[in-house]
Amino acid sequence: MLAINQSETRSLQFLCLIGFFMAVGTTALANMAPKVDNDSCHNTYTLQAADASNTYTSSYTLCEQTANDTMIELTIDEKLERMQIEQGAGAVCDNLAQCSAIADDLDYMKCIREIGNKNLDILVEIHFNATSAHTRLRTDYDEVHQTFLLCTLEAQQVYVNSVRLAYNELLECRAQMENCSNSIF
């Protein structure tokens, strides 16, 4: 699963608060409005708000799934890259271990000198391969994260617009009901 960072969590909390305050505002309006036996305005609003919430949840889940699927299609095989780095590191250690078995100091220093050049070549190759892999992987991860953020931003926009539209329709419906009840009396 894709990890959700703090700003995304705050964004989700913000959307929940919007829904909460709209619901609280709706309750306050309902208490101020003339009592109507069949509050079809509120029922319609509740259904529209629930539908917007369900649509957002589905869209967010789809964004998350798309991001996770994209992670599978990275441009490098990170497991293979890691295995090659670990093999190189193991070769460096094995080379040094060969020298540690030599008792004579002069022969030991000669072994380290010769192995040192070989190990230097291995370490330089590890460095270049790791740097290249890191750069490509970072680019892939950034692209996946950007896709996820843009997708969830669009889902949030649809949600907020849907709830706002439903709320405006509620206010309009209430105003019409109030006009009807005032004209009756």
Short mmCIF file of C-alpha atoms in Angstrom, two decimals:
data_model
loop_
_atom_site.label_atom_id
_atom_site.label_comp_id
_atom_site.label_asym_id
_atom_site.label_seq_id
_atom_site.Cartn_x
_atom_site.Cartn_y
_atom_site.Cartn_z
CA MET A 1 0.00 0.00 0.00
CA LEU A 2 1.17 3.49 -0.73
CA ALA A 3 2.05 5.44 2.40
CA ILE A 4 -0.02 8.56 2.87
CA ASN A 5 2.01 11.51 4.14
CA GLN A 6 0.94 14.12 6.68
CA SER A 7 -0.26 16.71 4.16
CA GLU A 8 -2.50 14.11 2.48
CA THR A 9 -3.89 13.10 5.89
CA ARG A 10 -4.58 16.76 6.68
CA SER A 11 -6.30 17.13 3.34
CA LEU A 12 -8.58 14.18 4.16
CA GLN A 13 -9.25 15.64 7.61
CA PHE A 14 -10.10 18.98 6.00
CA LEU A 15 -12.64 17.33 3.71
CA CYS A 16 -14.21 15.52 6.66
CA LEU A 17 -14.46 18.83 8.54
CA ILE A 18 -16.13 20.49 5.55
CA GLY A 19 -18.74 17.74 5.53
CA PHE A 20 -19.18 18.01 9.30
CA PHE A 21 -19.62 21.78 9.29
CA MET A 22 -22.02 21.58 6.38
CA ALA A 23 -24.04 18.98 8.29
CA VAL A 24 -23.98 21.14 11.44
CA GLY A 25 -25.01 24.16 9.36
CA THR A 26 -27.81 22.11 7.85
CA THR A 27 -29.01 21.12 11.33
CA ALA A 28 -28.98 24.76 12.43
CA LEU A 29 -30.97 25.73 9.34
CA ALA A 30 -33.42 22.92 9.99
CA ASN A 31 -34.01 24.21 13.53
CA MET A 32 -34.58 27.79 12.29
CA ALA A 33 -36.82 26.82 9.37
CA PRO A 34 -40.52 26.30 9.82
CA LYS A 35 -41.29 22.73 10.77
CA VAL A 36 -42.37 20.63 7.83
CA ASP A 37 -43.63 17.12 8.33
CA ASN A 38 -41.90 15.73 5.28
CA ASP A 39 -38.50 17.34 4.94
CA SER A 40 -37.74 16.15 1.43
CA CYS A 41 -35.12 18.90 1.07
CA HIS A 42 -33.02 17.47 3.86
CA ASN A 43 -33.52 13.90 2.69
CA THR A 44 -32.36 14.82 -0.82
CA TYR A 45 -29.34 16.69 0.59
CA THR A 46 -28.41 13.77 2.82
CA LEU A 47 -28.55 11.36 -0.12
CA GLN A 48 -26.52 13.69 -2.34
CA ALA A 49 -23.89 14.23 0.37
CA ALA A 50 -23.63 10.49 0.99
CA ASP A 51 -23.32 9.89 -2.75
CA ALA A 52 -20.54 12.51 -2.98
CA SER A 53 -18.75 10.86 -0.07
CA ASN A 54 -19.05 7.40 -1.62
CA THR A 55 -17.82 8.73 -4.97
CA TYR A 56 -14.83 10.34 -3.25
CA THR A 57 -13.99 7.12 -1.40
CA SER A 58 -14.15 5.12 -4.63
CA SER A 59 -12.08 7.70 -6.51
CA TYR A 60 -9.46 7.86 -3.76
CA THR A 61 -9.20 4.06 -3.65
CA LEU A 62 -8.81 4.00 -7.44
CA CYS A 63 -6.04 6.63 -7.21
CA GLU A 64 -4.27 4.55 -4.59
CA GLN A 65 -4.61 1.38 -6.68
CA THR A 66 -3.34 3.14 -9.80
CA ALA A 67 -0.30 4.40 -7.87
CA ASN A 68 0.38 0.92 -6.49
CA ASP A 69 0.05 -0.63 -9.97
CA THR A 70 2.42 2.00 -11.37
CA MET A 71 4.99 1.10 -8.68
CA ILE A 72 5.14 -2.39 -10.19
CA GLU A 73 6.15 -0.91 -13.56
CA LEU A 74 9.32 0.90 -12.41
CA THR A 75 12.04 1.48 -15.01
CA ILE A 76 14.62 -0.52 -13.05
CA ASP A 77 14.63 -3.88 -11.35
CA GLU A 78 15.53 -2.70 -7.87
CA LYS A 79 15.98 -6.25 -6.54
CA LEU A 80 18.50 -7.06 -9.28
CA GLU A 81 20.35 -3.77 -8.70
CA ARG A 82 20.51 -4.47 -4.97
CA MET A 83 21.71 -8.05 -5.52
CA GLN A 84 24.53 -6.81 -7.78
CA ILE A 85 25.60 -4.24 -5.20
CA GLU A 86 25.59 -6.85 -2.43
CA GLN A 87 27.62 -9.25 -4.61
CA GLY A 88 30.20 -6.51 -5.23
CA ALA A 89 30.39 -5.70 -1.52
CA GLY A 90 30.78 -9.41 -0.73
CA ALA A 91 33.63 -9.67 -3.27
CA VAL A 92 35.43 -6.75 -1.58
CA CYS A 93 35.12 -8.45 1.82
CA ASP A 94 36.24 -11.83 0.41
CA ASN A 95 39.28 -10.19 -1.19
CA LEU A 96 40.28 -8.58 2.10
CA ALA A 97 39.72 -11.85 3.96
CA GLN A 98 42.22 -13.58 1.65
CA CYS A 99 44.91 -11.17 2.80
CA SER A 100 44.09 -11.51 6.51
CA ALA A 101 45.11 -15.18 6.37
CA ILE A 102 48.72 -14.20 5.45
CA ALA A 103 51.07 -14.26 8.46
CA ASP A 104 54.10 -12.47 6.97
CA ASP A 105 53.75 -8.68 7.22
CA LEU A 106 55.48 -7.94 3.91
CA ASP A 107 53.33 -10.45 2.02
CA TYR A 108 50.22 -9.17 3.84
CA MET A 109 50.93 -5.54 2.75
CA LYS A 110 51.63 -6.70 -0.82
CA CYS A 111 48.30 -8.60 -0.85
CA ILE A 112 46.38 -5.59 0.47
CA ARG A 113 48.05 -3.34 -2.14
CA GLU A 114 47.12 -5.67 -5.00
CA ILE A 115 43.65 -6.40 -3.67
CA GLY A 116 43.17 -2.69 -2.91
CA ASN A 117 43.32 -1.77 -6.61
CA LYS A 118 40.91 -4.57 -7.47
CA ASN A 119 38.56 -3.54 -4.63
CA LEU A 120 38.77 0.10 -5.72
CA ASP A 121 37.50 -0.89 -9.19
CA ILE A 122 34.66 -2.87 -7.59
CA LEU A 123 33.73 0.00 -5.23
CA VAL A 124 33.76 2.56 -8.05
CA GLU A 125 31.45 0.31 -10.08
CA ILE A 126 29.17 -0.12 -7.05
CA HIS A 127 29.11 3.67 -6.58
CA PHE A 128 28.23 4.40 -10.22
CA ASN A 129 25.60 1.66 -10.42
CA ALA A 130 24.01 2.67 -7.12
CA THR A 131 23.96 6.36 -8.09
CA SER A 132 22.37 5.56 -11.44
CA ALA A 133 19.79 3.23 -9.89
CA HIS A 134 18.98 5.74 -7.14
CA THR A 135 18.46 8.54 -9.65
CA ARG A 136 16.18 6.47 -11.88
CA LEU A 137 14.27 5.06 -8.90
CA ARG A 138 13.82 8.54 -7.36
CA THR A 139 12.43 9.78 -10.70
CA ASP A 140 10.02 6.83 -10.87
CA TYR A 141 8.85 7.31 -7.28
CA ASP A 142 8.38 11.05 -7.82
CA GLU A 143 6.30 10.38 -10.93
CA VAL A 144 4.13 7.85 -9.09
CA HIS A 145 3.65 10.25 -6.17
CA GLN A 146 2.79 13.14 -8.51
CA THR A 147 0.24 10.98 -10.34
CA PHE A 148 -1.30 10.00 -6.98
CA LEU A 149 -1.47 13.61 -5.77
CA LEU A 150 -3.05 14.89 -8.98
CA CYS A 151 -5.56 12.05 -8.97
CA THR A 152 -6.58 12.62 -5.34
CA LEU A 153 -6.72 16.38 -5.90
CA GLU A 154 -9.20 15.82 -8.71
CA ALA A 155 -11.22 13.47 -6.48
CA GLN A 156 -11.25 16.10 -3.72
CA GLN A 157 -12.38 18.78 -6.15
CA VAL A 158 -15.25 16.62 -7.40
CA TYR A 159 -16.25 15.86 -3.78
CA VAL A 160 -16.21 19.49 -2.63
CA ASN A 161 -18.11 20.65 -5.72
CA SER A 162 -20.71 17.90 -5.28
CA VAL A 163 -21.27 18.70 -1.60
CA ARG A 164 -21.39 22.43 -2.35
CA LEU A 165 -23.96 21.87 -5.12
CA ALA A 166 -26.04 19.65 -2.82
CA TYR A 167 -25.86 22.27 -0.06
CA ASN A 168 -26.90 25.07 -2.43
CA GLU A 169 -29.81 22.92 -3.64
CA LEU A 170 -30.78 22.34 0.00
CA LEU A 171 -30.81 26.09 0.67
CA GLU A 172 -32.86 26.72 -2.47
CA CYS A 173 -35.31 23.94 -1.58
CA ARG A 174 -35.68 25.30 1.96
CA ALA A 175 -36.28 28.79 0.63
CA GLN A 176 -38.97 27.48 -1.71
CA MET A 177 -40.60 25.53 1.12
CA GLU A 178 -40.52 28.61 3.33
CA ASN A 179 -42.11 30.69 0.56
CA CYS A 180 -44.79 28.02 0.12
CA SER A 181 -45.56 27.85 3.84
CA ASN A 182 -45.64 31.67 4.11
CA SER A 183 -48.04 31.95 1.19
CA ILE A 184 -50.32 29.32 2.76
CA PHE A 185 -50.66 31.29 6.01
#
